[in-house]
Amino acid sequence: MMRTNGAVASEPAPAAKPAEPGRLNHEDRAALLRYMAMMRAAEERGLTLYRQGKIPGSFYDGCGQEAISVGSAFTLGPRDRMCILHRDLGAHFVRGVTPDRYLANYMGREGGLTGGRDGNMHFGDRKLGCVGMVSMLPDMALVATGMALAFKARGEARVAMTYFGEGSTANGQWHEAMNMAGVSRLPVVFILENNGFAYSTPNELEFAVDPVERARTYGFPGVSVDGNDVEAVFEASQIAVERAREGGGPTLIECRTMRMHGHGAHDDMSYVPEGLHEEWAKRDPIDLYAKRLVAEHGFTEDEVETIRRDVTQYVTECAERALASPMPDPGNATRGVFATDFEPLGDGQAPWSHWQGRNGHNGSRGQA
Amino acid sequence: MTSAPTKAMIDVAMPQMGISVSEGTIVEWRKAVGDQVAADETLCEITTDKIDVEIPCPATGTLAEILAEPGQTLPVGVAIARIDTGGEGAAGARDEATGDASQSPANGPAEADRSAFISPVVRRIASEHGIDVGQVEGHGVGGRVRKKDLLAHLKTGPAGSPALGRPSRPLHTESPYVPDAPAPAQNGGDARKAMTPMRKSIADHMVKSLQTSAHCTTIVEVDFSAVAARRAELKETYARRGVPLTYLAFVARAVVEALAEFPVLNSSVEGDELVLHDHVNLGIAVALDEGLIVPVIQDAQRLSLEGTAGAIADLAERARTKKLAPDDVQGGTFTITNPGQFGAVLATPIINQPQVAILDLEAIVKRAVVVDDAIAIRPMGFLPMSWDHRALDGAEAARFLGRVKERLEAGGAS
Amino acid sequence: MSAATETPKATGAMTYLEAISDALREEMRADQTVICMGEDIGAFGGAFKVTDGFIEEFGASRVIDTPLAENAIIGAAVGAAVEGLRPVCEMQFADFIACGFDQLVNVAAKLHYRQGVAVPMVIRLPSGGGFSGGPFHSQNPEAWLLQAPGLKVVAPATAADAKGLLTSAIRDPNPVCFLEHKGLYRSVKDEVPGGEHTVPIGKAKVVREGSEVSVIAYGSSVHLALKAADDLGGDVEVLDLRSLCPLDVDAILATARKTGKVLVAHEATRSCGVGAEVAALISQHAFEDLDAPVRRLTAPDVPIPFSPPLEQAVLPQLEDMKEALDDLSSY
């Protein structure tokens, strides 16, 4: 059955278990809201800076898709690893990156995560266990597969998580990653962000078969969830991560959503059909979640407001810090092509309560 | 014993059974010498890297020769047998490789004269040693001087070991070479001035010459009045023919004639041997702005006075206009210099290696001398000659000089 | 002659192929993080038998038979490397690096410069022609690799250097492309130190001293140069580059200054190859020492043809080397 991004009536995720009560406590839920809001606020600030001419090159954001990166990244433990893409800023924040470093990177400042070496979302804090993306999509799916290969080779109960858009699923390297992961039952979770458009190319020109169905042909499950429901994303990710950790192999999670801004700030989105944006604006993931927290999880309006206001304030302070960061020294432009030493990737933050008091251990199996 | 492949005889070569395989081992022959063999029929079995392979015969004919025994290992491509096809035979030789050569040879006709081309390294080394590349024999493409040629030239020159045909280099102490203006004194103390490459070269050669030869100097004094008179007679006639007649020409002619009687003065010392040259290649020192050069009159013994004068003038002219060819400065056997033109009356010149003597024409000055027990005013000039005591003794040197004096005082006849 | 025989601990003569196996085996024994990845390398022992016996000794988790997917091999190796393994990937033929090129030059090569993330991995590339392999099994692709800053590239010519450089490559924290010329696998045999043996990356070696002409070469061309020099009885110096990135510029300039006449020789095609880079360096830094223009002996800009007479017309032959040396000497 040919599906687009969920503009058609949304269907329940096949093979997804119902959410268990007590998995997410009050603080966890607050955190989910906060990280989504942080992503929104940081990207809005970035867009403003871009329009003010302070950002060279291009500007990309994941407006409307915040639930996907936040919900999925939230499941990971400190020793898990990520390959994060350009609409997944929330994942960086969950792992511990602060908005000032993100904004400084966009502005090409010394204090940015790459020190000016690479721009926009092509960053990953190696100290937090993230390998940053390249422009060629979906190359990072293979790198994540490789990390999973290392975990399996060493018998570690660790997971690699990687993101890509539905357009990437047309690319040979995506298929190579899926195939290799499936053949070797590697502990990698593939997050497919199906937002309806690959730049201007709609799904019907991108593939003939819904990509989530391809997972089966590579030997592992594919599930589909509402990408604007942060807890649905969380649940599906949790199941996938647990399966991987227990040696069950990979999972493909399709998160259906809508890209609310252009491919980049330079894109006026004139190709989007009438009314689609308005439809999806009603399903803004942050607004929806804020309402749900109040309606179903014992939050007060005030609490929710405070969270959002504090985040905005925090992002403003971060922006100041980023603006104060100097431009990089041109004399350093040719340095660092080669490494003199190998340094392993560091561990990321794991704010989910499940990981508190575990001192960063993932309960590694059979490994010293 | 083994036959060579001909048109009718073709080689069976050890095949390459695998990309990186470089040899094979004969396991067994399925045919014997003299057997009839058909194309594609199995000839033998070989093994390479654990793979056993049957080798089919390449042509129909008779198995003429087996060149490898079972158990023998041979490289890929080497002949292991020969088949006599009895007819025209398959081509044994490889086709000529066609297509682009992997590297085209140097462009340009090799015959073109490239003797004037000086490569960067030759220019640099020549300049460091103060050598005129034009004086070096070049064996490169088009006759150019290669680095190798220059280095060889350097090796034999200053070392002093005689080698005929080596270009001579100015070694005379009386060289009118004008040194650079001294550097301005610093702090009123001693001025320091770095030696130019040419200065260094001359210094080197001077010292080496003194270390090589056993230098002595013998001097005679010559009455030039007869020469003066003769010169007055002939000057205009020669001038009409474009030949300037100088005192130097008379001296040169007298020297050349005397050398015929005293060949030891026209020789070189090589180890324990004295090489007596049968030609007189007379070097005439020419003063230049920047130094001294000694072009050579080859075969000076065949020239008349006029010829000698003409040759001297020509060489001097070409030296000053830098038109000397490498041949012009090579092969000298005796050197004459003329520092007298600057007013000096006596000197002790240093021999121009690998020669054994060098003769000065000092200034000709009117002096009061005793002739027939009366005072006469005569144009007198000293002829100091430095000579190598290894090759001859003082008596010989004196006798030679006496002969030269004699000829000059007779008017430098012929 | 099997490549999988136990190698002696003391110094002994080994083929180029045996030396590569030996280096890999020694490192895998000494360091548990070293793994091999490639097509047909496990159960089959490798297309050229380099890893013959490895899966039996080290197991399938360290000797991985991958799917037919070069980008996957290299990309997954990047992931494994950043996570602390030391993968040694094999492209079955160097030509197939083109199929994994994206991961190699865009991911592996640039990660450290962009993010300070070291990628300690080796890509083994069986290269070279001379056996009718045709256009897709005979290439020498080093020039492509030298245009991707962040990759180190080595190309040994002797068995001893093959072992030494592979060991160094495995221990280097950067992606290293290891060009092993297939034609040398069994035809080159020399003394190789037993046990641990490293050759520094970035250092060339004078393998024949001379004072009249220099040949600067690597891989198969080194042997061509040595043979030609011996046959001609010439005063020829041969410098084996061994590493292409980093290049040993000091050694290159030293030999150029010594003789003043340089021939750069490589089997790879001419334009913009290593020869062009070496010639430019010499002309820039040793101009005053040159007695002749720097010459190159290479394959022309042509895909490597299949049929033997065509292939031999394209790949530099012994006669070509002799002619080039003669020309240069008499210039």
mmCIF file with all atom_site columns, N, CA and C in Angstrom, chain B residues 382-408:
data_model
loop_
_atom_site.group_PDB
_atom_site.id
_atom_site.type_symbol
_atom_site.label_atom_id
_atom_site.label_alt_id
_atom_site.label_comp_id
_atom_site.label_asym_id
_atom_site.label_entity_id
_atom_site.label_seq_id
_atom_site.pdbx_PDB_ins_code
_atom_site.Cartn_x
_atom_site.Cartn_y
_atom_site.Cartn_z
_atom_site.occupancy
_atom_site.B_iso_or_equiv
_atom_site.pdbx_formal_charge
_atom_site.auth_seq_id
_atom_site.auth_comp_id
_atom_site.auth_asym_id
_atom_site.auth_atom_id
_atom_site.pdbx_PDB_model_num
ATOM 1  N N  . PHE B 1 382 ? 114.611 42.515 -20.666 1.00 0.00 ? 382 PHE B N  1
ATOM 2  C CA . PHE B 1 382 ? 114.939 41.243 -20.041 1.00 0.00 ? 382 PHE B CA 1
ATOM 3  C C  . PHE B 1 382 ? 113.945 40.170 -20.483 1.00 0.00 ? 382 PHE B C  1
ATOM 4  N N  . LEU B 1 383 ? 114.455 38.973 -20.630 1.00 0.00 ? 383 LEU B N  1
ATOM 5  C CA . LEU B 1 383 ? 113.566 37.827 -20.903 1.00 0.00 ? 383 LEU B CA 1
ATOM 6  C C  . LEU B 1 383 ? 113.771 36.816 -19.785 1.00 0.00 ? 383 LEU B C  1
ATOM 7  N N  . PRO B 1 384 ? 112.988 36.948 -18.700 1.00 0.00 ? 384 PRO B N  1
ATOM 8  C CA . PRO B 1 384 ? 113.067 35.944 -17.654 1.00 0.00 ? 384 PRO B CA 1
ATOM 9  C C  . PRO B 1 384 ? 112.273 34.716 -18.079 1.00 0.00 ? 384 PRO B C  1
ATOM 10 N N  . MET B 1 385 ? 112.842 33.546 -17.838 1.00 0.00 ? 385 MET B N  1
ATOM 11 C CA . MET B 1 385 ? 112.110 32.330 -18.137 1.00 0.00 ? 385 MET B CA 1
ATOM 12 C C  . MET B 1 385 ? 112.115 31.452 -16.893 1.00 0.00 ? 385 MET B C  1
ATOM 13 N N  . SER B 1 386 ? 110.935 31.115 -16.416 1.00 0.00 ? 386 SER B N  1
ATOM 14 C CA . SER B 1 386 ? 110.846 30.122 -15.340 1.00 0.00 ? 386 SER B CA 1
ATOM 15 C C  . SER B 1 386 ? 110.747 28.758 -15.984 1.00 0.00 ? 386 SER B C  1
ATOM 16 N N  . TRP B 1 387 ? 111.440 27.790 -15.394 1.00 0.00 ? 387 TRP B N  1
ATOM 17 C CA . TRP B 1 387 ? 111.462 26.462 -15.994 1.00 0.00 ? 387 TRP B CA 1
ATOM 18 C C  . TRP B 1 387 ? 111.457 25.409 -14.891 1.00 0.00 ? 387 TRP B C  1
ATOM 19 N N  . ASP B 1 388 ? 111.126 24.181 -15.295 1.00 0.00 ? 388 ASP B N  1
ATOM 20 C CA . ASP B 1 388 ? 110.930 23.092 -14.339 1.00 0.00 ? 388 ASP B CA 1
ATOM 21 C C  . ASP B 1 388 ? 112.212 22.263 -14.244 1.00 0.00 ? 388 ASP B C  1
ATOM 22 N N  . HIS B 1 389 ? 112.858 22.316 -13.102 1.00 0.00 ? 389 HIS B N  1
ATOM 23 C CA . HIS B 1 389 ? 114.125 21.619 -12.902 1.00 0.00 ? 389 HIS B CA 1
ATOM 24 C C  . HIS B 1 389 ? 113.964 20.104 -12.944 1.00 0.00 ? 389 HIS B C  1
ATOM 25 N N  . ARG B 1 390 ? 112.707 19.610 -12.928 1.00 0.00 ? 390 ARG B N  1
ATOM 26 C CA . ARG B 1 390 ? 112.516 18.168 -13.070 1.00 0.00 ? 390 ARG B CA 1
ATOM 27 C C  . ARG B 1 390 ? 112.875 17.738 -14.482 1.00 0.00 ? 390 ARG B C  1
ATOM 28 N N  . ALA B 1 391 ? 112.592 18.627 -15.448 1.00 0.00 ? 391 ALA B N  1
ATOM 29 C CA . ALA B 1 391 ? 112.755 18.240 -16.850 1.00 0.00 ? 391 ALA B CA 1
ATOM 30 C C  . ALA B 1 391 ? 114.132 18.601 -17.405 1.00 0.00 ? 391 ALA B C  1
ATOM 31 N N  . LEU B 1 392 ? 114.741 19.651 -16.862 1.00 0.00 ? 392 LEU B N  1
ATOM 32 C CA . LEU B 1 392 ? 116.015 20.088 -17.429 1.00 0.00 ? 392 LEU B CA 1
ATOM 33 C C  . LEU B 1 392 ? 116.843 20.803 -16.369 1.00 0.00 ? 392 LEU B C  1
ATOM 34 N N  . ASP B 1 393 ? 118.053 21.134 -16.762 1.00 0.00 ? 393 ASP B N  1
ATOM 35 C CA . ASP B 1 393 ? 118.941 21.804 -15.806 1.00 0.00 ? 393 ASP B CA 1
ATOM 36 C C  . ASP B 1 393 ? 119.242 23.227 -16.253 1.00 0.00 ? 393 ASP B C  1
ATOM 37 N N  . GLY B 1 394 ? 119.902 23.956 -15.410 1.00 0.00 ? 394 GLY B N  1
ATOM 38 C CA . GLY B 1 394 ? 120.199 25.356 -15.670 1.00 0.00 ? 394 GLY B CA 1
ATOM 39 C C  . GLY B 1 394 ? 120.981 25.603 -16.948 1.00 0.00 ? 394 GLY B C  1
ATOM 40 N N  . ALA B 1 395 ? 121.872 24.726 -17.255 1.00 0.00 ? 395 ALA B N  1
ATOM 41 C CA . ALA B 1 395 ? 122.693 24.911 -18.446 1.00 0.00 ? 395 ALA B CA 1
ATOM 42 C C  . ALA B 1 395 ? 121.815 24.925 -19.688 1.00 0.00 ? 395 ALA B C  1
ATOM 43 N N  . GLU B 1 396 ? 120.938 23.941 -19.728 1.00 0.00 ? 396 GLU B N  1
ATOM 44 C CA . GLU B 1 396 ? 120.032 23.831 -20.885 1.00 0.00 ? 396 GLU B CA 1
ATOM 45 C C  . GLU B 1 396 ? 119.167 25.079 -21.007 1.00 0.00 ? 396 GLU B C  1
ATOM 46 N N  . ALA B 1 397 ? 118.627 25.483 -19.858 1.00 0.00 ? 397 ALA B N  1
ATOM 47 C CA . ALA B 1 397 ? 117.770 26.673 -19.851 1.00 0.00 ? 397 ALA B CA 1
ATOM 48 C C  . ALA B 1 397 ? 118.540 27.873 -20.355 1.00 0.00 ? 397 ALA B C  1
ATOM 49 N N  . ALA B 1 398 ? 119.773 28.009 -19.871 1.00 0.00 ? 398 ALA B N  1
ATOM 50 C CA . ALA B 1 398 ? 120.582 29.164 -20.275 1.00 0.00 ? 398 ALA B CA 1
ATOM 51 C C  . ALA B 1 398 ? 120.914 29.100 -21.755 1.00 0.00 ? 398 ALA B C  1
ATOM 52 N N  . ARG B 1 399 ? 121.220 27.919 -22.198 1.00 0.00 ? 399 ARG B N  1
ATOM 53 C CA . ARG B 1 399 ? 121.568 27.779 -23.616 1.00 0.00 ? 399 ARG B CA 1
ATOM 54 C C  . ARG B 1 399 ? 120.377 28.116 -24.498 1.00 0.00 ? 399 ARG B C  1
ATOM 55 N N  . PHE B 1 400 ? 119.215 27.666 -24.082 1.00 0.00 ? 400 PHE B N  1
ATOM 56 C CA . PHE B 1 400 ? 118.005 27.964 -24.849 1.00 0.00 ? 400 PHE B CA 1
ATOM 57 C C  . PHE B 1 400 ? 117.784 29.464 -24.932 1.00 0.00 ? 400 PHE B C  1
ATOM 58 N N  . LEU B 1 401 ? 117.870 30.093 -23.792 1.00 0.00 ? 401 LEU B N  1
ATOM 59 C CA . LEU B 1 401 ? 117.657 31.529 -23.765 1.00 0.00 ? 401 LEU B CA 1
ATOM 60 C C  . LEU B 1 401 ? 118.713 32.255 -24.593 1.00 0.00 ? 401 LEU B C  1
ATOM 61 N N  . GLY B 1 402 ? 119.905 31.717 -24.546 1.00 0.00 ? 402 GLY B N  1
ATOM 62 C CA . GLY B 1 402 ? 120.982 32.301 -25.333 1.00 0.00 ? 402 GLY B CA 1
ATOM 63 C C  . GLY B 1 402 ? 120.656 32.257 -26.821 1.00 0.00 ? 402 GLY B C  1
ATOM 64 N N  . ARG B 1 403 ? 120.065 31.166 -27.203 1.00 0.00 ? 403 ARG B N  1
ATOM 65 C CA . ARG B 1 403 ? 119.688 30.998 -28.617 1.00 0.00 ? 403 ARG B CA 1
ATOM 66 C C  . ARG B 1 403 ? 118.632 32.005 -29.024 1.00 0.00 ? 403 ARG B C  1
ATOM 67 N N  . VAL B 1 404 ? 117.660 32.182 -28.119 1.00 0.00 ? 404 VAL B N  1
ATOM 68 C CA . VAL B 1 404 ? 116.580 33.145 -28.370 1.00 0.00 ? 404 VAL B CA 1
ATOM 69 C C  . VAL B 1 404 ? 117.170 34.546 -28.502 1.00 0.00 ? 404 VAL B C  1
ATOM 70 N N  . LYS B 1 405 ? 118.060 34.851 -27.580 1.00 0.00 ? 405 LYS B N  1
ATOM 71 C CA . LYS B 1 405 ? 118.710 36.177 -27.600 1.00 0.00 ? 405 LYS B CA 1
ATOM 72 C C  . LYS B 1 405 ? 119.448 36.376 -28.903 1.00 0.00 ? 405 LYS B C  1
ATOM 73 N N  . GLU B 1 406 ? 120.165 35.357 -29.271 1.00 0.00 ? 406 GLU B N  1
ATOM 74 C CA . GLU B 1 406 ? 120.949 35.405 -30.490 1.00 0.00 ? 406 GLU B CA 1
ATOM 75 C C  . GLU B 1 406 ? 120.078 35.753 -31.693 1.00 0.00 ? 406 GLU B C  1
ATOM 76 N N  . ARG B 1 407 ? 118.987 35.052 -31.823 1.00 0.00 ? 407 ARG B N  1
ATOM 77 C CA . ARG B 1 407 ? 118.098 35.264 -32.953 1.00 0.00 ? 407 ARG B CA 1
ATOM 78 C C  . ARG B 1 407 ? 117.513 36.650 -32.945 1.00 0.00 ? 407 ARG B C  1
ATOM 79 N N  . LEU B 1 408 ? 117.112 37.096 -31.775 1.00 0.00 ? 408 LEU B N  1
ATOM 80 C CA . LEU B 1 408 ? 116.516 38.421 -31.679 1.00 0.00 ? 408 LEU B CA 1
ATOM 81 C C  . LEU B 1 408 ? 117.538 39.489 -32.023 1.00 0.00 ? 408 LEU B C  1
#
